[in-house]
Amino acid sequence: MQAFSTIAVRAARKAGGFIVRESDKIKSVHSKANSDYVTNVDQAAEQLILDTISHSYPEHSFLCEESGKSGDSDYQWVIDPIDGTTNFIKKIPHWSISIACNYKGRTEVAVVYNPLSEELFTAVRGRGAQLNGKRIRVSDSKGLEHSLLSTGFPYKNKHKLETYMDIFNKLYPHCGDVRRTGSAALDLAFVAAGRFEGFWEFDLNEWDTAAGVLLVKEAGGMVSDIAGNPDYRKGNSILAANPKAFKVMLKLINQKQA
Ligand code: IPD
Ligand code: CA
Ligand code: CA
């Protein structure tokens, strides 16, 4: 798996350099759905990642945000060329490249890279998570007191705002504060690095979360959907946190109101 990780890092670095160079040349900004954007740079960066990986592993298959599914193999690369496209378009320097490699549906290798901050988060299943080569761990907070949580708003599904706010209202009084950064892959990487105690969001896709989830797990964190089901991919939500914060968040979210 180390060889896969090396290729994933090479692809992420190549794409990162390309995206940074192209960031003054954004030509097209299409709205795929409500406030869901894609640019020519997302598409070209994805192609660059695909070409880099398939050059080494021509028989592997892919699940990519912009070009969809291709190939038929037990090895599947899950790619988001720019996670945080709105930030990218608005020149907010907080977006990332997210690459994961699954074998028979289980994530084995993860890379999340922010080329602007030069932060490279990597993990190989069973071998821990690293930031720029140094081991990272989730934070050791005892619960939510003084914690910093991160989230994403349901901007693509505004009809879910009430359900979202219900969860927000349950968590906010118990934590220190909440951020909405605009890159779910980095939110998860920051949970892995102990910068955020926890993260939750609705309706993410596999390319947003596959790499970040392995980072959190390899850093000692826990992941489920907001009802507590470990197979978060089946639910329409994700909750990731250090083990103690996770327990408290899950309890608060699922508490019935009197
Ligand atoms: C988005 C970002 C954002 C999250 C969205 C994602 P994109 O990915 O991760 O933080 O709130 O739901 O779709 O569209 O920029 O790749
Ligand atoms: Ca994304
Ligand atoms: Ca994207």
GROMACS .gro file of C-alpha atoms and ligand atoms in nm:
model
  276
    1MET     CA    1   0.000   0.000   0.000
    2GLN     CA    2   0.297   0.231   0.052
    3ALA     CA    3   0.349   0.236  -0.326
    4PHE     CA    4  -0.015   0.344  -0.372
    5SER     CA    5   0.039   0.621  -0.121
    6THR     CA    6   0.348   0.742  -0.308
    7ILE     CA    7   0.150   0.762  -0.633
    8ALA     CA    8  -0.142   0.937  -0.460
    9VAL     CA    9   0.097   1.196  -0.314
   10ARG     CA   10   0.260   1.245  -0.654
   11ALA     CA   11  -0.082   1.298  -0.816
   12ALA     CA   12  -0.196   1.538  -0.541
   13ARG     CA   13   0.124   1.746  -0.562
   14LYS     CA   14   0.106   1.763  -0.943
   15ALA     CA   15  -0.259   1.868  -0.930
   16GLY     CA   16  -0.187   2.117  -0.650
   17GLY     CA   17   0.084   2.291  -0.851
   18PHE     CA   18  -0.139   2.298  -1.157
   19ILE     CA   19  -0.442   2.439  -0.972
   20VAL     CA   20  -0.235   2.713  -0.807
   21ARG     CA   21  -0.084   2.814  -1.145
   22GLU     CA   22  -0.428   2.815  -1.308
   23SER     CA   23  -0.608   3.000  -1.031
   24ASP     CA   24  -0.591   3.332  -1.216
   25LYS     CA   25  -0.725   3.169  -1.531
   26ILE     CA   26  -1.062   3.036  -1.417
   27LYS     CA   27  -1.259   3.034  -1.740
   28SER     CA   28  -1.586   2.869  -1.672
   29VAL     CA   29  -1.788   2.848  -1.357
   30HIS     CA   30  -2.087   2.622  -1.409
   31SER     CA   31  -2.343   2.571  -1.140
   32LYS     CA   32  -2.413   2.197  -1.123
   33ALA     CA   33  -2.695   2.253  -0.874
   34ASN     CA   34  -2.782   2.507  -0.604
   35SER     CA   35  -2.452   2.684  -0.521
   36ASP     CA   36  -2.258   2.376  -0.639
   37TYR     CA   37  -1.989   2.500  -0.876
   38VAL     CA   38  -1.737   2.346  -1.112
   39THR     CA   39  -1.466   2.525  -1.311
   40ASN     CA   40  -1.242   2.431  -1.603
   41VAL     CA   41  -0.963   2.400  -1.345
   42ASP     CA   42  -1.151   2.131  -1.143
   43GLN     CA   43  -1.198   1.928  -1.460
   44ALA     CA   44  -0.840   1.961  -1.585
   45ALA     CA   45  -0.695   1.886  -1.239
   46GLU     CA   46  -0.909   1.573  -1.214
   47GLN     CA   47  -0.780   1.456  -1.552
   48LEU     CA   48  -0.423   1.516  -1.438
   49ILE     CA   49  -0.480   1.303  -1.125
   50LEU     CA   50  -0.650   1.030  -1.329
   51ASP     CA   51  -0.366   1.025  -1.583
   52THR     CA   52  -0.100   1.010  -1.311
   53ILE     CA   53  -0.264   0.721  -1.128
   54SER     CA   54  -0.369   0.523  -1.434
   55HIS     CA   55  -0.017   0.555  -1.576
   56SER     CA   56   0.101   0.344  -1.278
   57TYR     CA   57  -0.216   0.136  -1.235
   58PRO     CA   58  -0.390   0.110  -1.574
   59GLU     CA   59  -0.619  -0.171  -1.454
   60HIS     CA   60  -0.763   0.018  -1.151
   61SER     CA   61  -1.107   0.182  -1.150
   62PHE     CA   62  -1.210   0.534  -1.052
   63LEU     CA   63  -1.488   0.728  -0.884
   64CYS     CA   64  -1.432   1.096  -0.959
   65GLU     CA   65  -1.645   1.395  -0.870
   66GLU     CA   66  -1.637   1.549  -1.217
   67SER     CA   67  -1.608   1.253  -1.455
   68GLY     CA   68  -1.794   0.987  -1.254
   69LYS     CA   69  -1.721   0.614  -1.247
   70SER     CA   70  -1.488   0.430  -1.480
   71GLY     CA   71  -1.327   0.086  -1.492
   72ASP     CA   72  -1.407  -0.235  -1.315
   73SER     CA   73  -1.155  -0.347  -1.055
   74ASP     CA   74  -1.145  -0.425  -0.683
   75TYR     CA   75  -0.912  -0.126  -0.654
   76GLN     CA   76  -1.104   0.199  -0.684
   77TRP     CA   77  -0.955   0.546  -0.656
   78VAL     CA   78  -1.193   0.806  -0.516
   79ILE     CA   79  -1.101   1.157  -0.625
   80ASP     CA   80  -1.213   1.511  -0.551
   81PRO     CA   81  -0.978   1.740  -0.750
   82ILE     CA   82  -1.078   2.054  -0.558
   83ASP     CA   83  -1.267   2.011  -0.233
   84GLY     CA   84  -1.379   2.364  -0.155
   85THR     CA   85  -1.449   2.495  -0.506
   86THR     CA   86  -1.646   2.791  -0.373
   87ASN     CA   87  -1.343   2.897  -0.166
   88PHE     CA   88  -1.122   2.845  -0.472
   89ILE     CA   89  -1.343   3.064  -0.692
   90LYS     CA   90  -1.363   3.332  -0.421
   91LYS     CA   91  -0.983   3.320  -0.368
   92ILE     CA   92  -1.020   3.202  -0.009
   93PRO     CA   93  -0.704   2.998   0.049
   94HIS     CA   94  -0.874   2.698   0.203
   95TRP     CA   95  -0.937   2.410  -0.036
   96SER     CA   96  -0.776   2.074  -0.095
   97ILE     CA   97  -0.720   1.781  -0.323
   98SER     CA   98  -0.865   1.460  -0.184
   99ILE     CA   99  -0.754   1.118  -0.308
  100ALA     CA  100  -0.838   0.778  -0.155
  101CYS     CA  101  -0.777   0.426  -0.275
  102ASN     CA  102  -1.032   0.160  -0.182
  103TYR     CA  103  -0.982  -0.215  -0.206
  104LYS     CA  104  -1.312  -0.407  -0.219
  105GLY     CA  105  -1.486  -0.098  -0.079
  106ARG     CA  106  -1.250  -0.043   0.216
  107THR     CA  107  -1.026   0.262   0.215
  108GLU     CA  108  -0.658   0.166   0.230
  109VAL     CA  109  -0.480   0.489   0.140
  110ALA     CA  110  -0.569   0.856   0.193
  111VAL     CA  111  -0.420   1.187   0.085
  112VAL     CA  112  -0.562   1.534   0.153
  113TYR     CA  113  -0.342   1.818   0.031
  114ASN     CA  114  -0.371   2.195   0.065
  115PRO     CA  115  -0.104   2.328  -0.172
  116LEU     CA  116  -0.141   2.686  -0.046
  117SER     CA  117  -0.054   2.602   0.315
  118GLU     CA  118   0.169   2.316   0.194
  119GLU     CA  119  -0.003   2.078   0.433
  120LEU     CA  120  -0.007   1.718   0.319
  121PHE     CA  121  -0.219   1.479   0.525
  122THR     CA  122  -0.161   1.110   0.455
  123ALA     CA  123  -0.272   0.776   0.595
  124VAL     CA  124  -0.235   0.410   0.514
  125ARG     CA  125  -0.479   0.176   0.690
  126GLY     CA  126  -0.319   0.027   1.000
  127ARG     CA  127  -0.017   0.257   0.982
  128GLY     CA  128  -0.143   0.582   1.137
  129ALA     CA  129  -0.197   0.929   0.995
  130GLN     CA  130   0.065   1.195   0.922
  131LEU     CA  131   0.087   1.565   0.849
  132ASN     CA  132   0.393   1.641   0.635
  133GLY     CA  133   0.541   1.311   0.749
  134LYS     CA  134   0.483   1.363   1.123
  135ARG     CA  135   0.238   1.145   1.313
  136ILE     CA  136  -0.092   1.314   1.405
  137ARG     CA  137  -0.354   1.220   1.664
  138VAL     CA  138  -0.705   1.342   1.735
  139SER     CA  139  -0.730   1.578   2.032
  140ASP     CA  140  -0.759   1.435   2.382
  141SER     CA  141  -1.043   1.662   2.501
  142LYS     CA  142  -1.255   1.506   2.775
  143GLY     CA  143  -1.578   1.602   2.602
  144LEU     CA  144  -1.710   1.917   2.436
  145GLU     CA  145  -1.619   2.179   2.695
  146HIS     CA  146  -1.393   2.442   2.526
  147SER     CA  147  -1.403   2.233   2.209
  148LEU     CA  148  -1.387   2.370   1.855
  149LEU     CA  149  -1.625   2.190   1.620
  150SER     CA  150  -1.658   2.218   1.245
  151THR     CA  151  -1.959   2.172   1.020
  152GLY     CA  152  -2.103   2.228   0.675
  153PHE     CA  153  -2.439   2.392   0.612
  154PRO     CA  154  -2.701   2.220   0.393
  155TYR     CA  155  -2.668   2.480   0.117
  156LYS     CA  156  -2.756   2.234  -0.159
  157ASN     CA  157  -3.065   2.115   0.032
  158LYS     CA  158  -3.203   2.420   0.206
  159HIS     CA  159  -3.523   2.233   0.291
  160LYS     CA  160  -3.305   2.049   0.546
  161LEU     CA  161  -3.219   2.372   0.728
  162GLU     CA  162  -3.464   2.309   1.011
  163THR     CA  163  -3.328   1.958   1.079
  164TYR     CA  164  -2.975   2.097   1.055
  165MET     CA  165  -3.051   2.382   1.297
  166ASP     CA  166  -3.204   2.137   1.541
  167ILE     CA  167  -2.867   1.958   1.564
  168PHE     CA  168  -2.678   2.286   1.577
  169ASN     CA  169  -2.898   2.403   1.864
  170LYS     CA  170  -2.832   2.080   2.053
  171LEU     CA  171  -2.453   2.101   2.015
  172TYR     CA  172  -2.371   2.471   2.023
  173PRO     CA  173  -2.449   2.540   2.392
  174HIS     CA  174  -2.208   2.261   2.492
  175CYS     CA  175  -1.902   2.343   2.279
  176GLY     CA  176  -1.655   2.631   2.269
  177ASP     CA  177  -1.738   2.742   1.913
  178VAL     CA  178  -1.809   2.617   1.561
  179ARG     CA  179  -1.637   2.682   1.224
  180ARG     CA  180  -1.770   2.637   0.870
  181THR     CA  181  -1.454   2.620   0.659
  182GLY     CA  182  -1.589   2.511   0.316
  183SER     CA  183  -1.375   2.200   0.262
  184ALA     CA  184  -1.508   1.882   0.418
  185ALA     CA  185  -1.187   1.695   0.336
  186LEU     CA  186  -0.986   1.953   0.533
  187ASP     CA  187  -1.246   1.953   0.813
  188LEU     CA  188  -1.185   1.580   0.856
  189ALA     CA  189  -0.807   1.622   0.825
  190PHE     CA  190  -0.823   1.889   1.097
  191VAL     CA  191  -1.017   1.650   1.325
  192ALA     CA  192  -0.739   1.397   1.261
  193ALA     CA  193  -0.477   1.659   1.352
  194GLY     CA  194  -0.659   1.751   1.675
  195ARG     CA  195  -0.741   2.105   1.555
  196PHE     CA  196  -1.114   2.037   1.565
  197GLU     CA  197  -1.265   1.811   1.830
  198GLY     CA  198  -1.545   1.708   1.594
  199PHE     CA  199  -1.720   1.760   1.261
  200TRP     CA  200  -2.067   1.692   1.125
  201GLU     CA  201  -2.242   1.752   0.794
  202PHE     CA  202  -2.532   1.620   0.582
  203ASP     CA  203  -2.532   1.489   0.225
  204LEU     CA  204  -2.163   1.464   0.147
  205ASN     CA  205  -2.045   1.240  -0.134
  206GLU     CA  206  -1.785   0.967  -0.115
  207TRP     CA  207  -1.522   1.182  -0.286
  208ASP     CA  208  -1.564   1.448  -0.013
  209THR     CA  209  -1.510   1.206   0.274
  210ALA     CA  210  -1.324   0.886   0.171
  211ALA     CA  211  -0.971   1.016   0.237
  212GLY     CA  212  -1.065   1.229   0.540
  213VAL     CA  213  -1.242   0.941   0.713
  214LEU     CA  214  -0.933   0.719   0.695
  215LEU     CA  215  -0.726   1.009   0.832
  216VAL     CA  216  -0.962   1.044   1.131
  217LYS     CA  217  -0.971   0.670   1.201
  218GLU     CA  218  -0.594   0.630   1.170
  219ALA     CA  219  -0.548   0.927   1.404
  220GLY     CA  220  -0.759   0.751   1.669
  221GLY     CA  221  -1.094   0.916   1.599
  222MET     CA  222  -1.441   0.774   1.539
  223VAL     CA  223  -1.679   0.809   1.245
  224SER     CA  224  -2.047   0.726   1.195
  225ASP     CA  225  -2.361   0.888   1.062
  226ILE     CA  226  -2.545   1.121   1.300
  227ALA     CA  227  -2.760   0.832   1.424
  228GLY     CA  228  -2.445   0.642   1.524
  229ASN     CA  229  -2.439   0.386   1.241
  230PRO     CA  230  -2.075   0.313   1.160
  231ASP     CA  231  -2.154   0.275   0.789
  232TYR     CA  232  -2.197   0.648   0.740
  233ARG     CA  233  -2.201   0.597   0.361
  234LYS     CA  234  -2.549   0.446   0.389
  235GLY     CA  235  -2.685   0.743   0.587
  236ASN     CA  236  -2.701   1.095   0.454
  237SER     CA  237  -2.481   1.240   0.723
  238ILE     CA  238  -2.141   1.211   0.883
  239LEU     CA  239  -2.013   1.264   1.235
  240ALA     CA  240  -1.638   1.242   1.305
  241ALA     CA  241  -1.467   1.326   1.632
  242ASN     CA  242  -1.220   1.220   1.896
  243PRO     CA  243  -1.368   0.928   2.096
  244LYS     CA  244  -1.488   1.131   2.396
  245ALA     CA  245  -1.629   1.420   2.195
  246PHE     CA  246  -1.792   1.164   1.962
  247LYS     CA  247  -1.978   1.002   2.250
  248VAL     CA  248  -2.106   1.336   2.380
  249MET     CA  249  -2.201   1.466   2.035
  250LEU     CA  250  -2.394   1.150   1.951
  251LYS     CA  251  -2.579   1.164   2.283
  252LEU     CA  252  -2.671   1.531   2.243
  253ILE     CA  253  -2.779   1.495   1.878
  254ASN     CA  254  -3.004   1.201   1.953
  255GLN     CA  255  -3.152   1.337   2.273
  256LYS     CA  256  -3.529   1.374   2.252
  257GLN     CA  257  -3.642   1.724   2.336
  258ALA     CA  258  -3.872   1.749   2.639
  259IPD     C1  259  -1.792   2.073  -0.090
  259IPD     C2  260  -1.709   2.107   0.032
  259IPD     C3  261  -1.795   2.175   0.137
  259IPD     C4  262  -1.915   2.092   0.173
  259IPD     C5  263  -1.991   2.056   0.048
  259IPD     C6  264  -1.902   1.981  -0.051
  259IPD     P1  265  -1.684   2.080  -0.334
  259IPD     O1  266  -1.714   2.010  -0.189
  259IPD     O2  267  -1.654   1.993   0.089
  259IPD     O3  268  -1.725   2.199   0.257
  259IPD     O4  269  -1.998   2.167   0.259
  259IPD     O5  270  -2.106   1.990   0.074
  259IPD     O6  271  -1.975   1.942  -0.163
  259IPD     O7  272  -1.817   2.089  -0.403
  259IPD     O8  273  -1.622   2.210  -0.311
  259IPD     O9  274  -1.596   1.977  -0.395
  260CA      CA  275  -1.601   1.805  -0.242
  261CA      CA  276  -1.489   1.926  -0.580
   0.00000   0.00000   0.00000
